[in-house]
Structures are given as C-alpha cells and as structure tokens.
Coordinates of C-alpha atoms and ligand atoms in Angstrom, one line a residue:
X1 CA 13.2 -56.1 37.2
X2 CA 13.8 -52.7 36.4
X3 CA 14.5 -50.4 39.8
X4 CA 11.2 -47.5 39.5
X5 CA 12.7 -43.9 39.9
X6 CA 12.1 -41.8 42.8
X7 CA 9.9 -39.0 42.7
X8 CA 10.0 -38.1 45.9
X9 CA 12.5 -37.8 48.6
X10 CA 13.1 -36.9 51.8
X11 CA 16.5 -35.8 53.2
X12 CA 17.6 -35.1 56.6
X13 CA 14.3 -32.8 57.7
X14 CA 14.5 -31.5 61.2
X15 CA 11.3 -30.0 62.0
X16 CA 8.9 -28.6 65.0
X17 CA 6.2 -26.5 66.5
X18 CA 7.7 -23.1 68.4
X19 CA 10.4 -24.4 70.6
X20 CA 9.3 -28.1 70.7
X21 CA 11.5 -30.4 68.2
X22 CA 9.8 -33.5 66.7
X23 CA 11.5 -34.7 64.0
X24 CA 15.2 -35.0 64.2
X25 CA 16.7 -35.9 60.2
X26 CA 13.9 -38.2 58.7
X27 CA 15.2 -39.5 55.2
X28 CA 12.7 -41.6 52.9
X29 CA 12.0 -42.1 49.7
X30 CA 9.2 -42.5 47.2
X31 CA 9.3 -44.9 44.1
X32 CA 7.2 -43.8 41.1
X33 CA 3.9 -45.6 40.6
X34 CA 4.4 -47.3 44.2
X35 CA 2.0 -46.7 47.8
X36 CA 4.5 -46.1 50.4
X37 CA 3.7 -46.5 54.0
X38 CA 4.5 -44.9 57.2
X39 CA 3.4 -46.6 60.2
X40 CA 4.4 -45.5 63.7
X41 CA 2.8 -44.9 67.5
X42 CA 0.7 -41.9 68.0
X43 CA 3.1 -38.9 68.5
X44 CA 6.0 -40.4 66.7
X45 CA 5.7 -37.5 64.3
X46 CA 3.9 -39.3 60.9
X47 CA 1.8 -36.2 60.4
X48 CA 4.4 -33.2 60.8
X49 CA 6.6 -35.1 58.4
X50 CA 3.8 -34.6 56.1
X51 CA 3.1 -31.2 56.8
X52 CA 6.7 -30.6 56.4
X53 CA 6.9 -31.8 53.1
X54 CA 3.9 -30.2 51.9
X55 CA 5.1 -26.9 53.0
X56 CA 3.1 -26.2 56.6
X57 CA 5.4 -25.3 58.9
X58 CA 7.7 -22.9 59.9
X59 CA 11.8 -23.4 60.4
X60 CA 12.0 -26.9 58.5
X61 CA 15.7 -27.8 57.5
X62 CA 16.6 -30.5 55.0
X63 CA 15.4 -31.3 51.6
X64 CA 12.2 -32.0 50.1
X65 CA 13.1 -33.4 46.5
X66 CA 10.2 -33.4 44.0
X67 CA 11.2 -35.5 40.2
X68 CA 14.5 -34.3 41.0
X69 CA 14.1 -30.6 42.0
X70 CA 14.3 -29.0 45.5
X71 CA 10.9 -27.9 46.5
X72 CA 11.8 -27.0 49.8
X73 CA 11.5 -23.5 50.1
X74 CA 8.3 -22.9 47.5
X75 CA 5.1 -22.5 49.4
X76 CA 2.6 -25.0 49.6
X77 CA 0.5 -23.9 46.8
X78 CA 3.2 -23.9 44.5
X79 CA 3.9 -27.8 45.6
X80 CA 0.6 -28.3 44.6
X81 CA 1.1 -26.8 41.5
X82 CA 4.3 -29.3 40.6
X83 CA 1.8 -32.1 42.0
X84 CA 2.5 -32.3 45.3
X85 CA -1.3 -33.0 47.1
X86 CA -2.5 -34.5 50.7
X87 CA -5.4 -35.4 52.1
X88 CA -4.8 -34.3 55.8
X89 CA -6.2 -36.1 58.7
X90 CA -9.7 -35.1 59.8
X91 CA -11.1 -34.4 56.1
X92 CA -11.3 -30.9 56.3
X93 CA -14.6 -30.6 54.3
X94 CA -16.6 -27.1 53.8
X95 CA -20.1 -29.0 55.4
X96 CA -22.5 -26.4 54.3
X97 CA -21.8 -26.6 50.8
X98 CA -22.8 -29.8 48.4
X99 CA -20.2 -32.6 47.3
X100 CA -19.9 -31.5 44.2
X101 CA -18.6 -27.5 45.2
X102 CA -16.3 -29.2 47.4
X103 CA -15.0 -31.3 44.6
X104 CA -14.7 -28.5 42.4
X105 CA -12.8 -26.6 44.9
X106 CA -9.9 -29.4 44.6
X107 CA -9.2 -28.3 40.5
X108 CA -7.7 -24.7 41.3
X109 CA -4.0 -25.8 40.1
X110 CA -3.8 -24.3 36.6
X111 CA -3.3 -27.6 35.5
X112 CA -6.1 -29.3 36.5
X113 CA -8.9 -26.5 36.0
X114 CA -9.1 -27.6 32.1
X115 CA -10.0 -30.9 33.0
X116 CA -12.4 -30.8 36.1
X117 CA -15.3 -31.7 34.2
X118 CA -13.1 -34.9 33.0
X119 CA -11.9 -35.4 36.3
X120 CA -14.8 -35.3 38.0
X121 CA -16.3 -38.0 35.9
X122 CA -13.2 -39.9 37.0
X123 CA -13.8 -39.5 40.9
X124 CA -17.4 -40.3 40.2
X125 CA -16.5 -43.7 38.7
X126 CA -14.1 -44.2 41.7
X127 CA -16.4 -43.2 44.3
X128 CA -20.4 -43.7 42.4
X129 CA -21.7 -42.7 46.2
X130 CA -20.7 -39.5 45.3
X131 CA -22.4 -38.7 42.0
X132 CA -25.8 -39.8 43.9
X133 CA -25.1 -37.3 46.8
X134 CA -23.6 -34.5 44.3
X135 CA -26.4 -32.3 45.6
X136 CA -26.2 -33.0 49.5
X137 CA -24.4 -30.7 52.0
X138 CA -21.3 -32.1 52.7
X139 CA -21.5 -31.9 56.5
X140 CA -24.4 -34.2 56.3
X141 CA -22.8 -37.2 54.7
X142 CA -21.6 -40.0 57.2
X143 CA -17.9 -40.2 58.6
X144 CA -17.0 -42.6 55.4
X145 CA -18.7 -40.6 52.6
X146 CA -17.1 -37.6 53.8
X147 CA -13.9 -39.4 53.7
X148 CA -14.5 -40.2 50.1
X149 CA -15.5 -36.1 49.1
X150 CA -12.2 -35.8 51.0
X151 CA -9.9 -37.9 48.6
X152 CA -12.1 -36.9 45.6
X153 CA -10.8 -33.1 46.2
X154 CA -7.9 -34.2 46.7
X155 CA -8.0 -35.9 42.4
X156 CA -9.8 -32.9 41.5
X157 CA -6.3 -31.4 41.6
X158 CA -4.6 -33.8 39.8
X159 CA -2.2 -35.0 41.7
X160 CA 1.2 -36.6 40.8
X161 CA 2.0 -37.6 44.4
X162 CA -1.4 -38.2 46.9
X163 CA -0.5 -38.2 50.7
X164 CA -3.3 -39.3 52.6
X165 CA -3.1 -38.9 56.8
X166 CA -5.0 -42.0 58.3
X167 CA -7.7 -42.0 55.8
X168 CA -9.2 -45.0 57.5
X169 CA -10.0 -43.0 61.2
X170 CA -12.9 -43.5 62.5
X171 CA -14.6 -45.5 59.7
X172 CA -16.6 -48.5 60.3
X173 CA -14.4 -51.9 59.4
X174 CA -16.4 -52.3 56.2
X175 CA -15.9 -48.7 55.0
X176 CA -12.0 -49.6 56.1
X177 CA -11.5 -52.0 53.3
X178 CA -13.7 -49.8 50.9
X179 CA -11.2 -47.0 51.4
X180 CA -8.3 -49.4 51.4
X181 CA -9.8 -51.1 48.1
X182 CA -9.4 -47.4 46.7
X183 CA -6.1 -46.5 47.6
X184 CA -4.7 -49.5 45.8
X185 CA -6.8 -48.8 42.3
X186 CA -5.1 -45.4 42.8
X187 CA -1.7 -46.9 43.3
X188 CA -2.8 -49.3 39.8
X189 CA -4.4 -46.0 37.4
X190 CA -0.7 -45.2 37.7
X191 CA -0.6 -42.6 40.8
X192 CA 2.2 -42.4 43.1
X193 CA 0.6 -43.2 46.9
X194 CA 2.3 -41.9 50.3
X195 CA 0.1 -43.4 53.2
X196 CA 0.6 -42.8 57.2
X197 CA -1.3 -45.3 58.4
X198 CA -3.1 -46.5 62.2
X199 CA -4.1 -49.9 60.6
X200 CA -0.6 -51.2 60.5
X201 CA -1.9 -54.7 59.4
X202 CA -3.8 -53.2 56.2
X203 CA -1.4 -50.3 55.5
X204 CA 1.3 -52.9 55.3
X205 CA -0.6 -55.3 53.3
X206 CA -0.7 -53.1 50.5
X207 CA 2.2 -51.3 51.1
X208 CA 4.8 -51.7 48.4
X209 CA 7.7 -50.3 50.6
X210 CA 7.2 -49.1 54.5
X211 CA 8.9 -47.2 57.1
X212 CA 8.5 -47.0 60.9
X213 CA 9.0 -43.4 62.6
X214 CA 9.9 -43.8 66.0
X215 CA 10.7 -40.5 68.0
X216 CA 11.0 -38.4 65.4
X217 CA 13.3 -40.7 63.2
X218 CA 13.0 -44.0 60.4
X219 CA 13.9 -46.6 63.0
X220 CA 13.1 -49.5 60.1
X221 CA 11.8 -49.9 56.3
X222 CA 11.6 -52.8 54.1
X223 CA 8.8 -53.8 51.5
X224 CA 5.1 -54.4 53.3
X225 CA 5.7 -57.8 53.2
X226 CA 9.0 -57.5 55.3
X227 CA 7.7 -55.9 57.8
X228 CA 4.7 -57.5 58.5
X229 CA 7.2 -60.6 59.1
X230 CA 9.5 -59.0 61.1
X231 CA 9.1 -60.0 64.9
X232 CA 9.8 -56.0 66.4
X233 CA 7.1 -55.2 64.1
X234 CA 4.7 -58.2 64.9
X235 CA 5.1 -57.2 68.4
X236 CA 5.2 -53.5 68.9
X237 CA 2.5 -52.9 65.2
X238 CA 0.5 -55.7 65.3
X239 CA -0.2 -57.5 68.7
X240 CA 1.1 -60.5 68.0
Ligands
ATP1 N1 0.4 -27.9 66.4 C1 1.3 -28.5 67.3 N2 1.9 -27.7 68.3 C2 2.7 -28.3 69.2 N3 3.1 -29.6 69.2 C3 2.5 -30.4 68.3 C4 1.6 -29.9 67.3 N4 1.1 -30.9 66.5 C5 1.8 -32.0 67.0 N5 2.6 -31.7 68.0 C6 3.4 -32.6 68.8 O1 4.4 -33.2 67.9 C7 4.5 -34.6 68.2 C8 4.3 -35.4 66.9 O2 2.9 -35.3 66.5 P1 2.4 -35.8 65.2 O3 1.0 -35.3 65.0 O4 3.3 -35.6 64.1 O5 2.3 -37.4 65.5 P2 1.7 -38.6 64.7 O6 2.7 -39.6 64.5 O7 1.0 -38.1 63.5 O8 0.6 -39.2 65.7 P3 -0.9 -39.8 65.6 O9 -0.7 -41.2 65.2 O10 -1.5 -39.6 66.9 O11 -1.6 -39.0 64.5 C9 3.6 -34.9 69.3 O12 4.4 -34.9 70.5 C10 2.6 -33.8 69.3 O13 2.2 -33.5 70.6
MG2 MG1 -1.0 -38.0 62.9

C-alpha cells in the first residue's frame, strides 16, 4: 500500500491564553483523504490546539504546515482561503436568521462563492433535514439539526481540511451515530477529516489514525483500531 501524503502538520506548537500555558510542543500529522482523531480528558487542551492551528490565538510558536507551506503566521481567514475550515464546539449559528442564510454565509472564500448554489445542493443531499427546514430560523431547530446547519456551513466553504470540535455534544445517542454516519461519508467523498472527539469509543471506531493529548502534549497515537486495543486506553478512554 501506498503511504497517503500529509496535508497537514503540526510541529512543536506551544500555545496559551494571557499568562496561562496549555500546550507545551504538540506535533501531529494529517494524512490526505484520512479522519484523524484526537481524543483526550476535558482540559487536556484538544480545542486550543485547534484554535491554534486555525489561527485564534495570540503568541503561538511552532509550525502549522498546510500541503507543504507554512501557514502559521497568515490570519485565519486566509487559512480558510487555502482550505483550512472548523466547525468549533458549540455550533456558533446566527438563530434568527433561516438555514439556508446561515449556509450561504459558509461560501465567502473566493473559491467557493462560484459554486454555492452547487454546493448547497451537495449539503442538502448530505443532510435532506435541511432542505425541508431551509426556511426556519435557525435558533429554532433542535440541538442535532443545528449541529447539521453547523457542518453544512462549514461545506459551504469548501473545505480541503474539515475540523470539527465534539460535533456529537449534547446530541441524543441516535442523532450521535447520524452525525458519526456523516463524518465518515465525508472522509469517503474524498475530504480530509480532523475530529476531537468526547465519544472515544466511536471517534476511534472510525478513526483512521488517533492521538491522545494529555497535559498539553501527544502522550500516544496509533491507527483507531490500535488504540481501542490498547489497555491505558481501554482503561483511562473507555471504562473498561
Ligand atoms: N479562553 C481561555 N482563557 C483561559 N484559559 C482557557 C481558555 N480556554 C481554555 N482555557 C484553559 O486551557 C486548558 C485547555 O482547555 P481546552 O479547551 O483546550 O481543553 P479541551 O481538551 O478542549 O477540553 P474539553 O474536553 O473540556 O473540551 C484548560 O485548563 C482551560 O481551562
Ligand atoms: Mg474542547
């Protein structure tokens, strides 16, 4: 088998809020075509690596490495640009207007403006909920349709790389493996997934590659599949 390129890579970021360190020279690396996972206890600092590699805070040192060239010091609409797009934790959704304006607010890259009519029938076949609520308010939709408006913006701006923060939160089991069922026909119509995940069990399960942040730093990685079997994992992850 053919090894898949890296498109994205991560490389000795230190990073923080005012005087408070968090993470302390996090490396990882994202294959092409693959969902990536990053599992960890609450505070371990998942969601500041992301925001440090999309470009959201302040005084980050090391190396954010898009298809090869150093992003790190562009601003975060410019990573978007190059195809750089999460979905942060907590949706972020403008509730008084419909689904559909906050779709259409995801295609402002230059890039993906030409095609938002294409791309919208695209998120529609993904998520068909959506094209019946096109006309609702957004802030009126329940905690998983809202999640699926959320990653639906996030398309709408054509994305190379999708990072979605704990996209399952909150949901009802059901809606869980709905969302879950998504992420992986993502991964297969060829985009490149990086996941942070609370349901260690599932994130793993369709994980092609995982790493576990402890403190700020990768303690472990290894294909899904490895670390589901590995006993520090079993017992500290997954209860068992
Ligand atoms: N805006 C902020 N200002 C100051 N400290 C923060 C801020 N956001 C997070 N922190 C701190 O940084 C550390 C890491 O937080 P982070 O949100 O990255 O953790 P996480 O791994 O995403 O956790 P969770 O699983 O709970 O989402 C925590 O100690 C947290 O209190
Ligand atoms: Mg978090």
């Amino acid at each position: 088998m053919s090894e898949k390129d890296t498109v994205l890579e991560i490389i000795d970021l230190h990073a923080g809020y005012d005087d408070v360190q968090v993470l302390w020279g996090v490396n990882l690396k994202v294959k092409r075509h693959t969902l990536t996972t990053i599992i960890g206890a609450n505070g371990a600092g998942k969601t500041t690596t992301l925001k440090a590699i999309c470009g959201l805070l302040k005084n980050v040192t090391g190396k954010v490495v898009l298809n090869g060239e150093d992003i790190s010091r562009i601003p975060t609409h410019e990573r978007v640009d190059k195809g750089l797009v999460m979905v942060p934790e907590g949706r972020w959704l403008f509730p008084e207007m419909t689904v559909l304006e906050n779709l259409r607010m995801g295609a402002y890259p230059k890039h993906a403006r030409d095609k938002r009519e294409e791309t919208l029938e695209w998120v529609y076949t993904l998520f068909p909920r959506l094209k019946e609520r096109a006309n609702q308010k957004a802030g009126t939709l329940s905690g998983g349709e809202q999640q699926m408006v959320a990653i639906g913006r996030g398309l709408m701006s054509r994305p190379e790389v999708l990072i979605l923060d704990e996209p399952s939160l909150g949901l009802a089991p059901n809606l869980v493996l709905d969302i879950f069922k998504i992420i992986q026909e993502l991964k297969e119509e060829g985009l490149t997934v990086l996941l942070v995940e609370q349901n260690v069990h599932l994130g793993l399960a369709i994980s092609d590659y995982a790493y576990v942040m402890e403190h700020g730093k990768i303690v472990m990685e290894g294909t899904g599949q490895e670390l589901e079997n590995d006993p520090k994992v079993k017992e500290a992850y997954l209860g068992i």
